[in-house]
Coordinates of C-alpha atoms (C1' of nucleotides) in Angstrom, one line a residue:
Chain A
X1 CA -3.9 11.7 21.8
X2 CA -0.7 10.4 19.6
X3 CA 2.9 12.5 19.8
X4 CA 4.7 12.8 16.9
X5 CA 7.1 11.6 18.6
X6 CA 8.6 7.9 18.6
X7 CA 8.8 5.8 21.7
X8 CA 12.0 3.6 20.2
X9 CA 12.2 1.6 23.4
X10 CA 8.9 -0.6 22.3
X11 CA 10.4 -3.1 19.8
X12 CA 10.5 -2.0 16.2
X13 CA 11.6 -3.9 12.8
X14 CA 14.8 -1.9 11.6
X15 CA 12.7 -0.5 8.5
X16 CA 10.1 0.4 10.2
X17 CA 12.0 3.0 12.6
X18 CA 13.0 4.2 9.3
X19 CA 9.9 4.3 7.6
X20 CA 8.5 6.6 10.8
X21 CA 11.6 8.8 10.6
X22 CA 10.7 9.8 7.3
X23 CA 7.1 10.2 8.2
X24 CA 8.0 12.2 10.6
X25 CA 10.1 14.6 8.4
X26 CA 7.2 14.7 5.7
X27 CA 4.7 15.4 8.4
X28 CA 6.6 18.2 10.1
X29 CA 7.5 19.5 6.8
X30 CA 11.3 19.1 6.9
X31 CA 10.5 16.6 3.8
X32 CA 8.2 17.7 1.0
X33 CA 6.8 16.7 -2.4
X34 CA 9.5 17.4 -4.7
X35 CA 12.2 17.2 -2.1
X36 CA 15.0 14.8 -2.3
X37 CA 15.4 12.1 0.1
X38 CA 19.3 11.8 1.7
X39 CA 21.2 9.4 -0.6
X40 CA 20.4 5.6 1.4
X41 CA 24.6 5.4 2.5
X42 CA 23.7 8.5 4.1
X43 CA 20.8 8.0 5.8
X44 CA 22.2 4.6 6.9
X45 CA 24.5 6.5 8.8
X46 CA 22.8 9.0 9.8
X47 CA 20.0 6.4 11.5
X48 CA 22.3 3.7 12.1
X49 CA 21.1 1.3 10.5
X50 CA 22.3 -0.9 7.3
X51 CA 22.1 0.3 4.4
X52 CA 19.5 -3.2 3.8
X53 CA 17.0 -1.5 6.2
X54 CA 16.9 2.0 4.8
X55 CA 16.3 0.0 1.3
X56 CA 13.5 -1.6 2.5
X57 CA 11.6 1.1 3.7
X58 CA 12.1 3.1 0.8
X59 CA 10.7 0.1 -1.3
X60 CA 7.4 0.5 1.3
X61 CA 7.3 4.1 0.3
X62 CA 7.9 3.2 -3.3
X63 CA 5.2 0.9 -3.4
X64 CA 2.5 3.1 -1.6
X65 CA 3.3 6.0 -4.2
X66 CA 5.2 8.2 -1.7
X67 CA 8.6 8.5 -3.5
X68 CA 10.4 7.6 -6.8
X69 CA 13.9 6.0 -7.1
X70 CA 16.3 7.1 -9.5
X71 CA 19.4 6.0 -10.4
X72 CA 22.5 7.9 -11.8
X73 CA 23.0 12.1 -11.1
X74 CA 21.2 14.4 -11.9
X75 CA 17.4 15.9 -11.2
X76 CA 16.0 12.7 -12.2
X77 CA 18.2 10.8 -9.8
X78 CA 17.9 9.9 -6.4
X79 CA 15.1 9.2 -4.2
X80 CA 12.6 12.0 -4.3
X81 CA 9.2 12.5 -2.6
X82 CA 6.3 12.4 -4.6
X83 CA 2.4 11.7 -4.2
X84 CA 0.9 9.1 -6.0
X85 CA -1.8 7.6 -4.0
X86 CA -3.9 6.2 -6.6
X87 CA -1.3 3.8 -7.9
X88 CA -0.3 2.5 -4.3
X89 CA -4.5 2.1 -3.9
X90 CA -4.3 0.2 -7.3
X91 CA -2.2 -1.9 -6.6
X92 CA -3.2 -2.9 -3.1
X93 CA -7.0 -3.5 -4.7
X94 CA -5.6 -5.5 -7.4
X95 CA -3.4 -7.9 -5.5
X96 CA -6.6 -7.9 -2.5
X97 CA -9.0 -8.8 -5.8
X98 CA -6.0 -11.5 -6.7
X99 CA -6.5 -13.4 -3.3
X100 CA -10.2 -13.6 -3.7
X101 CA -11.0 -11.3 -1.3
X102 CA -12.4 -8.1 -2.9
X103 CA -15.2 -9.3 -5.2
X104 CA -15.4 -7.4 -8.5
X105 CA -18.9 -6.5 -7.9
X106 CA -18.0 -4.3 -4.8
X107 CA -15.1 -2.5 -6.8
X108 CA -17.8 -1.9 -9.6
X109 CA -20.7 -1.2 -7.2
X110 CA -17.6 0.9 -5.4
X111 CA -17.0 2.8 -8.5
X112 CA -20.4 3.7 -9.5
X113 CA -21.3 5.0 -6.0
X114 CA -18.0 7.0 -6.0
X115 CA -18.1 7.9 -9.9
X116 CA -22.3 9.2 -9.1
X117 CA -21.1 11.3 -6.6
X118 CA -18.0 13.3 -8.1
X119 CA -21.0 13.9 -11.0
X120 CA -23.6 15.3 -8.7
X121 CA -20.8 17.4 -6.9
X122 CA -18.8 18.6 -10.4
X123 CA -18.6 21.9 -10.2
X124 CA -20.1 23.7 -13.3
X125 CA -16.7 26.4 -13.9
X126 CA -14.4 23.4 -13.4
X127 CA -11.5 23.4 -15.7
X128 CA -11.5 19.7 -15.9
X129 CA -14.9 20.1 -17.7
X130 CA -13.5 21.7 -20.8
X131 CA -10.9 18.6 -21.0
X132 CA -13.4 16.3 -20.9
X133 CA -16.0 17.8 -23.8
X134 CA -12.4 17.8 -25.7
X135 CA -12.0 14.4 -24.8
X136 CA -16.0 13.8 -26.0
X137 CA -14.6 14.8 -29.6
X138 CA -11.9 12.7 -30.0
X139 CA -14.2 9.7 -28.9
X140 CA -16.2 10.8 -31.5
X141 CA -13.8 10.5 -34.0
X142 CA -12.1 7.2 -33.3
X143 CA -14.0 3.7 -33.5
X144 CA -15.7 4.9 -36.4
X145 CA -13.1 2.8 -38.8
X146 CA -13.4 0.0 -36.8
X147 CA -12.4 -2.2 -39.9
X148 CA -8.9 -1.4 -39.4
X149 CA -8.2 -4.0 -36.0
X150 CA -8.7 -3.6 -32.6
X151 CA -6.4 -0.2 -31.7
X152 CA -9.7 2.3 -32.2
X153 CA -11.2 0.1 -29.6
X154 CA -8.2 0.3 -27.6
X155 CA -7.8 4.0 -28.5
X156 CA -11.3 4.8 -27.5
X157 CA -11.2 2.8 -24.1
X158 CA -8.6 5.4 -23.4
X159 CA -10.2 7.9 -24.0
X160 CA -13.3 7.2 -21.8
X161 CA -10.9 6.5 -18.9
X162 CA -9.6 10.1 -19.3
X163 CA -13.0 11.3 -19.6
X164 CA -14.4 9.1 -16.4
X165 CA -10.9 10.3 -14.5
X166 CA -11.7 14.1 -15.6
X167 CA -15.5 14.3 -14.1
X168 CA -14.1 13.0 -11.0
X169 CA -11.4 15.5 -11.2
X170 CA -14.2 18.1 -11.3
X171 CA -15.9 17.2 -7.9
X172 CA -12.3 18.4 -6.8
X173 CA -12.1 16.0 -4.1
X174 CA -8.4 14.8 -4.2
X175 CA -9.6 11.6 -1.8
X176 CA -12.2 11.0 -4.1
X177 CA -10.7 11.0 -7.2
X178 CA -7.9 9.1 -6.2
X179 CA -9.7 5.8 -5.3
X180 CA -11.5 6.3 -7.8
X181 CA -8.5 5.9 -10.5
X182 CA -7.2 3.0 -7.9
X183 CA -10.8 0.9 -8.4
X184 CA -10.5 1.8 -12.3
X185 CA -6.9 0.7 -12.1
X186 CA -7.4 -2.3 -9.9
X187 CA -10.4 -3.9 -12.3
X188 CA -8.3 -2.4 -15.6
X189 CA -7.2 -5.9 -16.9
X190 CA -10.5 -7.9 -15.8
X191 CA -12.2 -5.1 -18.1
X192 CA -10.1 -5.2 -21.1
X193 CA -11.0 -9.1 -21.1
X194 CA -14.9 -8.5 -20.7
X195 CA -14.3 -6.4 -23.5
X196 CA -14.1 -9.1 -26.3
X197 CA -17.7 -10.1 -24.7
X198 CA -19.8 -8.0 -25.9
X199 CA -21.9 -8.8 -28.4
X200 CA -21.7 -6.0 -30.8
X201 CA -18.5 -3.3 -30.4
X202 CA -19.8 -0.3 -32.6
X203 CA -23.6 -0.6 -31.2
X204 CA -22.0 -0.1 -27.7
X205 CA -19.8 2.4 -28.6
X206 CA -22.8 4.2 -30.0
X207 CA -24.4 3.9 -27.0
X208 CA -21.2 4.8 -24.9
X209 CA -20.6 7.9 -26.9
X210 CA -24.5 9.2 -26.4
X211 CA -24.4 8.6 -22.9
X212 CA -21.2 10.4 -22.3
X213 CA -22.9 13.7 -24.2
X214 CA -25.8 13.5 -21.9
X215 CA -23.8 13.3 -18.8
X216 CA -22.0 16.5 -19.8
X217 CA -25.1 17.6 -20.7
X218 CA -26.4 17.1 -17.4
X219 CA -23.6 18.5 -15.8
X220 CA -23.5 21.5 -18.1
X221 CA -27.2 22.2 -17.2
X222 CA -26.7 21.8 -13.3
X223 CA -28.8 19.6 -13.4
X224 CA -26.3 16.9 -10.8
X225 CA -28.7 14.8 -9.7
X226 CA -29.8 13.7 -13.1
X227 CA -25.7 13.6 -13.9
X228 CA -25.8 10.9 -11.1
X229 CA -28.1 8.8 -12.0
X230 CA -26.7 8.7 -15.8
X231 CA -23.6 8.0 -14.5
X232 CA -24.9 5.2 -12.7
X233 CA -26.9 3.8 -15.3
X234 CA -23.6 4.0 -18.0
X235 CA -21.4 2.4 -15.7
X236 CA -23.5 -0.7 -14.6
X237 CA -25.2 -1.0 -18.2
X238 CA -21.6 -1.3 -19.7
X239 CA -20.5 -4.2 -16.8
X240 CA -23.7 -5.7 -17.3
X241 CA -23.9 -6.4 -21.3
X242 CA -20.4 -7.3 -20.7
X243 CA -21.4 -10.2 -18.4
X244 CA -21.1 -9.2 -14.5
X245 CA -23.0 -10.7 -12.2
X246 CA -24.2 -7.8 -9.9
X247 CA -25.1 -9.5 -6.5
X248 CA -28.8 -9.3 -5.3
X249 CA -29.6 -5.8 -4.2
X250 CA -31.6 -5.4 -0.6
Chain B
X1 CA -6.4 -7.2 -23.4
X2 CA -3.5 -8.5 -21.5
X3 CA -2.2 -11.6 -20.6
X4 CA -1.5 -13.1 -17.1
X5 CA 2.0 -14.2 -18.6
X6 CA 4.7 -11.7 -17.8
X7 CA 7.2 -11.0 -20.7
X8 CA 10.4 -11.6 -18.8
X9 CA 12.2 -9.6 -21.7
X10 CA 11.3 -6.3 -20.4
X11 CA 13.6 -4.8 -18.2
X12 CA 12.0 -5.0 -14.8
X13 CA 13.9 -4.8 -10.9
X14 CA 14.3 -7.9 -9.4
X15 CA 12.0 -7.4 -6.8
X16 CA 9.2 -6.7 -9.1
X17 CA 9.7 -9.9 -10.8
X18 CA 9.4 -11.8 -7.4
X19 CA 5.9 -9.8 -7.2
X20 CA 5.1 -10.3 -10.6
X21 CA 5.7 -14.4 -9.6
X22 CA 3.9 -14.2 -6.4
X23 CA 0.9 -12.6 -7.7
X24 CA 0.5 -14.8 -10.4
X25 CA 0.4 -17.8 -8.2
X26 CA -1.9 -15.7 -6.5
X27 CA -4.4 -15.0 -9.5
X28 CA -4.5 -18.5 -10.5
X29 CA -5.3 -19.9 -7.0
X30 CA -2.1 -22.0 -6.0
X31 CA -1.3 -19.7 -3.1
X32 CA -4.9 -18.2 -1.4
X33 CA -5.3 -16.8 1.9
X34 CA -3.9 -18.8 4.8
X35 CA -1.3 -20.6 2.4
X36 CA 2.2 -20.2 2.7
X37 CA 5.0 -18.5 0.9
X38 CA 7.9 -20.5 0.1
X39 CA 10.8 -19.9 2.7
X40 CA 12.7 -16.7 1.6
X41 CA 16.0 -18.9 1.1
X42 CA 14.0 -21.0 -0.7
X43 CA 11.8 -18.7 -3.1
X44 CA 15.4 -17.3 -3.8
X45 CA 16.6 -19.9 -5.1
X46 CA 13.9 -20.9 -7.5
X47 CA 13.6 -17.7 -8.6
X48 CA 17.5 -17.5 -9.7
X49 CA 17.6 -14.0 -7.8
X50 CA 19.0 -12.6 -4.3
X51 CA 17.4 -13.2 -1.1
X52 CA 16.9 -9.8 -0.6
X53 CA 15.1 -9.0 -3.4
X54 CA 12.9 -11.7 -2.2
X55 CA 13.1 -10.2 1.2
X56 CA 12.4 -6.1 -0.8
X57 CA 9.1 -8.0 -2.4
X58 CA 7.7 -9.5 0.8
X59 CA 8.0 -6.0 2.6
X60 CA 6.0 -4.6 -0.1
X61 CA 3.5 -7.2 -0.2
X62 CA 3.7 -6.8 4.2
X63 CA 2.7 -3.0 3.4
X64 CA 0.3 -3.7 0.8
X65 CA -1.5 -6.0 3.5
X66 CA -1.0 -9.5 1.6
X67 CA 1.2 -11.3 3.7
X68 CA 2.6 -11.2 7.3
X69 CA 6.1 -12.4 8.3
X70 CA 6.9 -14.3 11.8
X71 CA 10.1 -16.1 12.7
X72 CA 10.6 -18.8 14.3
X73 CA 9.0 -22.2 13.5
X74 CA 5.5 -23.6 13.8
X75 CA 1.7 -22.1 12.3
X76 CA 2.4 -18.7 13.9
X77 CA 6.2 -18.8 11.9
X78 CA 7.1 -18.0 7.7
X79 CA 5.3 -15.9 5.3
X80 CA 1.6 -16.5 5.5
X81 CA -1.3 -14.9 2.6
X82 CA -3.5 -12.6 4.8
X83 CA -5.8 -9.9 3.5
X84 CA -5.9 -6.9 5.2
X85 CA -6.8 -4.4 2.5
X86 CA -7.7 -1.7 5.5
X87 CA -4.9 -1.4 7.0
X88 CA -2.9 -0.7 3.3
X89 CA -5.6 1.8 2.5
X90 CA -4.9 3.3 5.7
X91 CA -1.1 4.0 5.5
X92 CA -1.3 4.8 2.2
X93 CA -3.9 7.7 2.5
X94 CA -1.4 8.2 5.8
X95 CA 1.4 8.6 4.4
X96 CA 0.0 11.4 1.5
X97 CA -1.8 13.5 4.2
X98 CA 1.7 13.7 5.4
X99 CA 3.0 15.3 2.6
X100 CA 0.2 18.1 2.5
X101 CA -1.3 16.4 -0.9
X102 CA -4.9 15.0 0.8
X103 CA -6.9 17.5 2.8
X104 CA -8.2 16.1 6.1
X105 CA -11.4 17.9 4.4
X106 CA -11.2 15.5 1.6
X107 CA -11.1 12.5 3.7
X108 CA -13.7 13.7 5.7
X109 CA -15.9 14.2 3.2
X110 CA -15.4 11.3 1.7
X111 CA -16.1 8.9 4.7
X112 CA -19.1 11.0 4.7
X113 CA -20.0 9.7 1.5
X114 CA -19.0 6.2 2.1
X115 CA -20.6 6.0 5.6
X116 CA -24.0 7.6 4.2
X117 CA -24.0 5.2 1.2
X118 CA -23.6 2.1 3.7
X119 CA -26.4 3.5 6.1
X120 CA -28.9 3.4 3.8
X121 CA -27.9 -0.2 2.3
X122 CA -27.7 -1.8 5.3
X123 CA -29.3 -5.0 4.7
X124 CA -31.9 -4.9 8.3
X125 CA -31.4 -8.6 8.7
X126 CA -27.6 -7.9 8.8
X127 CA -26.0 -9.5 12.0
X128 CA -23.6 -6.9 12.6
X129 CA -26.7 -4.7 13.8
X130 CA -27.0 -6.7 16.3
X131 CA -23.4 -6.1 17.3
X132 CA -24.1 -2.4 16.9
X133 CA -26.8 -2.3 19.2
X134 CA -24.4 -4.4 22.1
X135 CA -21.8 -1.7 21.3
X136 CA -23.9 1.0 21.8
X137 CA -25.2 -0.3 25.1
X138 CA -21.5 -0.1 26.0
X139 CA -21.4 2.9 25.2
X140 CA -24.1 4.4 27.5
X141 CA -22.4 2.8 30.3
X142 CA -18.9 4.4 30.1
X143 CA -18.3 8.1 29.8
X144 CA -20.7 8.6 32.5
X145 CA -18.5 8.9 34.8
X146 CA -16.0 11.4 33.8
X147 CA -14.6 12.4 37.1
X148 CA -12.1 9.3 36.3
X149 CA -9.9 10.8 34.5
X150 CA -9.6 10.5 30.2
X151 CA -9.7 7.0 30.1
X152 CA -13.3 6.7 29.9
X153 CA -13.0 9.3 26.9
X154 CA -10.7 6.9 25.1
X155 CA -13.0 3.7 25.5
X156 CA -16.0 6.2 24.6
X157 CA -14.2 6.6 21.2
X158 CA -13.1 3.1 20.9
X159 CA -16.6 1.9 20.8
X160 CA -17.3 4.8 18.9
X161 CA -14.9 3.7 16.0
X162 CA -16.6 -0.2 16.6
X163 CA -19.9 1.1 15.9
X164 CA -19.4 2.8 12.8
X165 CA -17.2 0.5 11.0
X166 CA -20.3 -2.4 12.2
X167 CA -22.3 0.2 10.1
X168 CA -20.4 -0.7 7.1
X169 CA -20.2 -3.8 7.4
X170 CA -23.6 -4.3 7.8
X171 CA -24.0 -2.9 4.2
X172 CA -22.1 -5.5 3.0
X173 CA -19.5 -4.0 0.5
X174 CA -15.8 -5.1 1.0
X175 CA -14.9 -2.6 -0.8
X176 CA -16.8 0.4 0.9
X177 CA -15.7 -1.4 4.4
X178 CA -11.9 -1.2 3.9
X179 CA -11.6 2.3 2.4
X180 CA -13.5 3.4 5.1
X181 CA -12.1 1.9 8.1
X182 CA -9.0 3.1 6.3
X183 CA -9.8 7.2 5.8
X184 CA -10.8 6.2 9.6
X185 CA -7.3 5.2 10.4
X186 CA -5.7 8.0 8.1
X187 CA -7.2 10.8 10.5
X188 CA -7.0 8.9 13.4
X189 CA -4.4 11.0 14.9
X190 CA -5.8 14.2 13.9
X191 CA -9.1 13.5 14.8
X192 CA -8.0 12.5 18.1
X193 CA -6.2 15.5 18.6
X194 CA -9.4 17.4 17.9
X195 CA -10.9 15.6 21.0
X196 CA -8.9 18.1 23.1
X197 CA -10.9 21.3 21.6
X198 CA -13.6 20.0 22.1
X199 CA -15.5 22.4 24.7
X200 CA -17.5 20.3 26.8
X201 CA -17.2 16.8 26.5
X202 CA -20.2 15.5 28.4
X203 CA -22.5 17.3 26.1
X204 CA -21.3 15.8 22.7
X205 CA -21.0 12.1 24.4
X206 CA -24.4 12.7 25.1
X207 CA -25.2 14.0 21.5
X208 CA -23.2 11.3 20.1
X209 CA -25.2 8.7 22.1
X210 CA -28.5 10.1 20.8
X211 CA -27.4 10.5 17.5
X212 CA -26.1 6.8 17.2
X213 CA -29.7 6.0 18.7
X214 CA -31.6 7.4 16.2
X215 CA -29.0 6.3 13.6
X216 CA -29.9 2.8 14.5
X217 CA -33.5 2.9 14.7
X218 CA -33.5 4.7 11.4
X219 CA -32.0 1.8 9.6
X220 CA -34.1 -0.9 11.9
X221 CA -37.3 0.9 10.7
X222 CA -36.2 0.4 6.9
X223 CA -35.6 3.8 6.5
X224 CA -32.6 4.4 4.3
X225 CA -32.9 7.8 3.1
X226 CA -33.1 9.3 7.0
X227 CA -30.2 6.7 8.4
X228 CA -27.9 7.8 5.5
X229 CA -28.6 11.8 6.1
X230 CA -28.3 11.6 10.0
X231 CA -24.8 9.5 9.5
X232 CA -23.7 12.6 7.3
X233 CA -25.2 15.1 10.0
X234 CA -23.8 13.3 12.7
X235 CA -20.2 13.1 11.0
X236 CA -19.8 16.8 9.6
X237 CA -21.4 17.9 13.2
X238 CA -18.7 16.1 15.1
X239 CA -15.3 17.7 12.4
X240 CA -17.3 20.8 12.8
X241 CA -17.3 20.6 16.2
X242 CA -13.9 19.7 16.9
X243 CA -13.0 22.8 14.8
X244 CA -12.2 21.4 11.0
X245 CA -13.1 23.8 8.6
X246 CA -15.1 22.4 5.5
X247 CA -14.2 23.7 2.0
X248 CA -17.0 25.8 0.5
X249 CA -19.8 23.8 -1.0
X250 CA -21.0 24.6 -5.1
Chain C
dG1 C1' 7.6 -44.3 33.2
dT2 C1' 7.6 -39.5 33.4
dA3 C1' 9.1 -35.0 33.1
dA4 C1' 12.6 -31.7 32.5
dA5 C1' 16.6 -30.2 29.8
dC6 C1' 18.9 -29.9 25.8
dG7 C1' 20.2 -29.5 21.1
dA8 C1' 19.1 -29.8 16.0
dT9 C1' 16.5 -27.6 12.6
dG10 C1' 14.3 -24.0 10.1
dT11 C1' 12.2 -19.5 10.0
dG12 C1' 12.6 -14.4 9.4
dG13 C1' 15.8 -10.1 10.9
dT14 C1' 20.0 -7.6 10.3
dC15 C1' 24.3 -6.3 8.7
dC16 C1' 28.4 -5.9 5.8
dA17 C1' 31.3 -5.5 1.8
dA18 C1' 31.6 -5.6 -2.7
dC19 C1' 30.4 -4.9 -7.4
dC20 C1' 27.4 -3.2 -11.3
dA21 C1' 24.8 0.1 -14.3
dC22 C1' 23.7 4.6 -14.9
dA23 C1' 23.8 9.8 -15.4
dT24 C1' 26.1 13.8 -14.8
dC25 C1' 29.9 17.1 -14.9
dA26 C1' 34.5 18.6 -15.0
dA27 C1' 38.9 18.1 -16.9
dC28 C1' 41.5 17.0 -20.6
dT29 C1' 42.6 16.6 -25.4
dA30 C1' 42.6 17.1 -30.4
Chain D
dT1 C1' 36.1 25.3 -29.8
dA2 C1' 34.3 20.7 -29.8
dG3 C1' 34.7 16.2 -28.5
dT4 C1' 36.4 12.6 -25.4
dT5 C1' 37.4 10.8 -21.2
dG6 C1' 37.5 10.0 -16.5
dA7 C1' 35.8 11.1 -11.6
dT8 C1' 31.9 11.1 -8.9
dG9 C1' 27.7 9.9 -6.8
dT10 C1' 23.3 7.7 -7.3
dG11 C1' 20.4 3.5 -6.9
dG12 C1' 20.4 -2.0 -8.1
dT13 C1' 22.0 -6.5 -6.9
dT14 C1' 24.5 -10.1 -4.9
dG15 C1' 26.6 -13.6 -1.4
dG16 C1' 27.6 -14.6 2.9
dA17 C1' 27.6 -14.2 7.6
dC18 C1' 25.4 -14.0 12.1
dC19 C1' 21.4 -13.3 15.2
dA20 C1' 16.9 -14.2 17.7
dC21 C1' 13.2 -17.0 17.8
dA22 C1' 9.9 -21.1 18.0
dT23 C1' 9.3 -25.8 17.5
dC24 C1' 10.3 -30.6 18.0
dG25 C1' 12.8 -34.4 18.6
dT26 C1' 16.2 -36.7 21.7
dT27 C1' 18.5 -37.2 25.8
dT28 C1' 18.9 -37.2 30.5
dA29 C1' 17.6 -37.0 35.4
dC30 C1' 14.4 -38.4 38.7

DNA sequence: GTAAACGATGTGGTCCAACCACATCAACTA
DNA sequence: TAGTTGATGTGGTTGGACCACATCGTTTAC
C-alpha cells in the first residue's frame, strides 16, 4: 500500500525529512540497535539541512526511546540507536494523565487487564520466573524493621515493581510488557503519594507479600486462570484501600 | 514520594528543564487542553534559556502528542495543548518495529487482547454502536463492486479501521482506546502490504462483513463472552490469512 | 460609504557561526 | 616507564538573522 520510499515534493518540516531518513535506515536495516548514528555536522551535510534540524529530530527520537545522546569520544559517545519503548510510552501517558486527559482509573483498569493477561499466558519454564521467586525473598526480608523510617517501604515498593515487571516479562510478549512498565511508569508518582494513605503499612505489606506467593503459586501450578484472577484482585485491592475511585463498572 | 517541585540543582539539559516547566504548569492546571503556550521568543525569555531549547522541548512535546505548532497569527497560529495520546503511541511502537525489537506478532497479539477486552465491556447503551452499525452499512455497499479497480479495497479497509476503533471506544477506556488505535497505526503499513497476498479478496470482504455482523449482534444481545472471542477469531483469522506467522502458543 | 489594497505585527520555521564541556587518545616529557 | 599535555571529535547551548505565513488595522481607490 505505502513505499518506503519518500515523496519529498509534498511539503515537509526540515526535521521531519530527517526524522523519515533515519527511519528509513533503521527499517531497511542499514541502522540497527547498537549502531551509531553519523555525528549531527555530518548528517547535516550529508541531508542538507542545518545542523538545528538534524538536532531536533534526534531530540524526537531521544524522547520516544529510539536513541541515546552522548557527549565526548568514546563508546559511550555519540548518538546511538537503542530501544526503549517503555520510557517513550511513560512519558507520553504521564504528560497525557498531566492534561487531564487519561484518567487514572483507565491506566489502573489498563494495567490490571494487561498485568491478568501476561499471568494467564506466563509460561511455566520461563527464566523470568526464577527472578521473581528471588525477588519474593527479598520482599520477605525487608519491611519487617519498619521502625527504622520509611526506606523498607521504599525498598520493598521496589521490589514488587521488579516482581510485577518480571511476570509480565514471562508472558514474553515484548508489546505487552512494555506498556505495561509505561502505565506503571506513567501512574509511578501518583502511587508513591497514595502510599502515605493507607491505613496500616505492615498489615498491607502482609497482605502484599501473601498474595504475591499465591500468584507464583498459581503460576507454578499452571493453574493461569486462577494466576489472573489473583492478579486482578491484588492490583485493584491495593488501589482501592489506597483510595481510588474505580468508575462504575457495566 | 516525590514532589511536584523540581530541584533546579541537578544537572539537567536545558530543554528538559523547559519540559520540566511546561509540565508543571500542566499538572497544576494553568495550561489545559486548548490553552496556549507562551510565544517561543517569549517562553525563552522567561525561562533565562535559548530559544531553541524552547523550540527542542516543543518538538518533543509535538511528538509526544501534547501540543501542535502553527505559524502565522490568529486561533489556528502558536503553540496550542492538544491531546493526542494515539498518535504518540503510534510512532513510538513505529519507530521500535523499525529497529527489529517489537514483533509484528507481538502487536498483533496484543491488539487482540485489547480489542477482545473492549468487546466484551462495551457498555450496550454506548453511542458509538450506533456509529458502528452506520459504518458497517457502509461497508456492505462498497467492495461490491470490484471491477473498479483497488480503490474500493482501500475505502473497504478505511471503514474497516472506523469500525473497530468505534469498538473501543464504545468500551469506554481512554487508555485501551489510544494503545489500540496506536498498535493499529504501528502495523498499518505492514498490514496493508499483507492486503496484496491475500488470495481472493471478494471472499474475505465478504467474511469480514459477516464477521463484523455477528461481532455486533453479539455485543447488542449482552453477550460479552462471545463478542470478545469472535473479535480475537476474526483478528488472528485476518494476520493468518494475510500470511503472519503466530509464535507458538504454551 | 464601501470595498479593495496595503503594510504593521506577531507567530513558528530555518539556518549559521561561534563557543562550551566533555571524553578519548596520541604525542610528548620527566 | 609513567605521567602530563594537547589535539581531536562528540554533543550542548547560545544569539542573531532571515523567511513564510496569517491576521488585522489603516489607507486608498472607486
Amino acid at each position: 500500500m505505502w513505499s518506503n520510499h519518500i515523496n519529498y515534493d509534498v511539503w515537509m518540516r526540515t526535521h521531519q525529512l530527517v526524522l523519515h531518513w533515519i527511519e528509513n535506515q533503521l527499517s531497511e536495516g542499514q541502522l540497527s540497535v547498537g549502531g551509531r548514528l553519523p555525528a549531527e555536522r555530518t548528517l547535516a551535510e550529508q541531508l542538507k539541512v542545518s545542523r538545528t534540524s538534524v538536532r531536533e529530530a534526534i531530540r524526537i527520537l531521544e524522547a520516544l526511546g529510539v536513541v541515546r545522546a552522548g557527549v565526548g569520544s568514546g563508546p559511550e559517545a555519540g548518538t546511538v540507536v537503542i530501544s526503549d519503548p517503555t520510557a517513550a510510552l511513560g512519558s507520553t501517558l504521564r504528560l497525557h494523565v498531566a492534561t487531564q486527559h487519561l484518567p487514572v482509573a483507565d491506566i489502573v483498569e489498563t494495567r490490571v487487564l494487561l498485568e491478568s493477561w501476561a499471568a494467564a499466558h506466563v509460561r511455566p519454564d520461563a527464566p523470568e520466573l526464577a527472578t521473581a521467586a528471588t525477588l519474593l525473598d527479598e520482599m520477605d526480608a525487608v519491611g519487617h524493621s519498619s521502625g527504622d523510617g520509611a526506606a523498607p517501604i521504599d525498598d520493598f515498593l521496589a521490589l514488587d515493581v521488579r516482581f510485577h515487571l518480571a511476570l509480565a516479562d514471562a508472558a514474553g510478549n515484548t508489546v505487552v510488557s512494555a506498556m505495561m512498565g509505561s502505565l506503571r511508569e506513567a501512574i509511578q508518582g501518583y502511587a508513591g503519594r497514595l502510599t502515605a494513605n493507607l491505613p496500616d503499612w505492615d498489615a498491607t505489606a502482609s497482605r502484599l507479600r501473601a498474595e504475591h506467593h499465591g500468584i507464583l503459586a498459581a503460576i507454578q501450578n499452571n493453574d493461569g486462570g486462577r494466576a489472573a484472577a489473583l492478579v486482578a484482585a491484588h492490583i485493584e485491592g491495593y488501589y482501592r484501600e489506597a483510595g481510588v475511585k474505580r468508575p462504575p463498572e457495566a
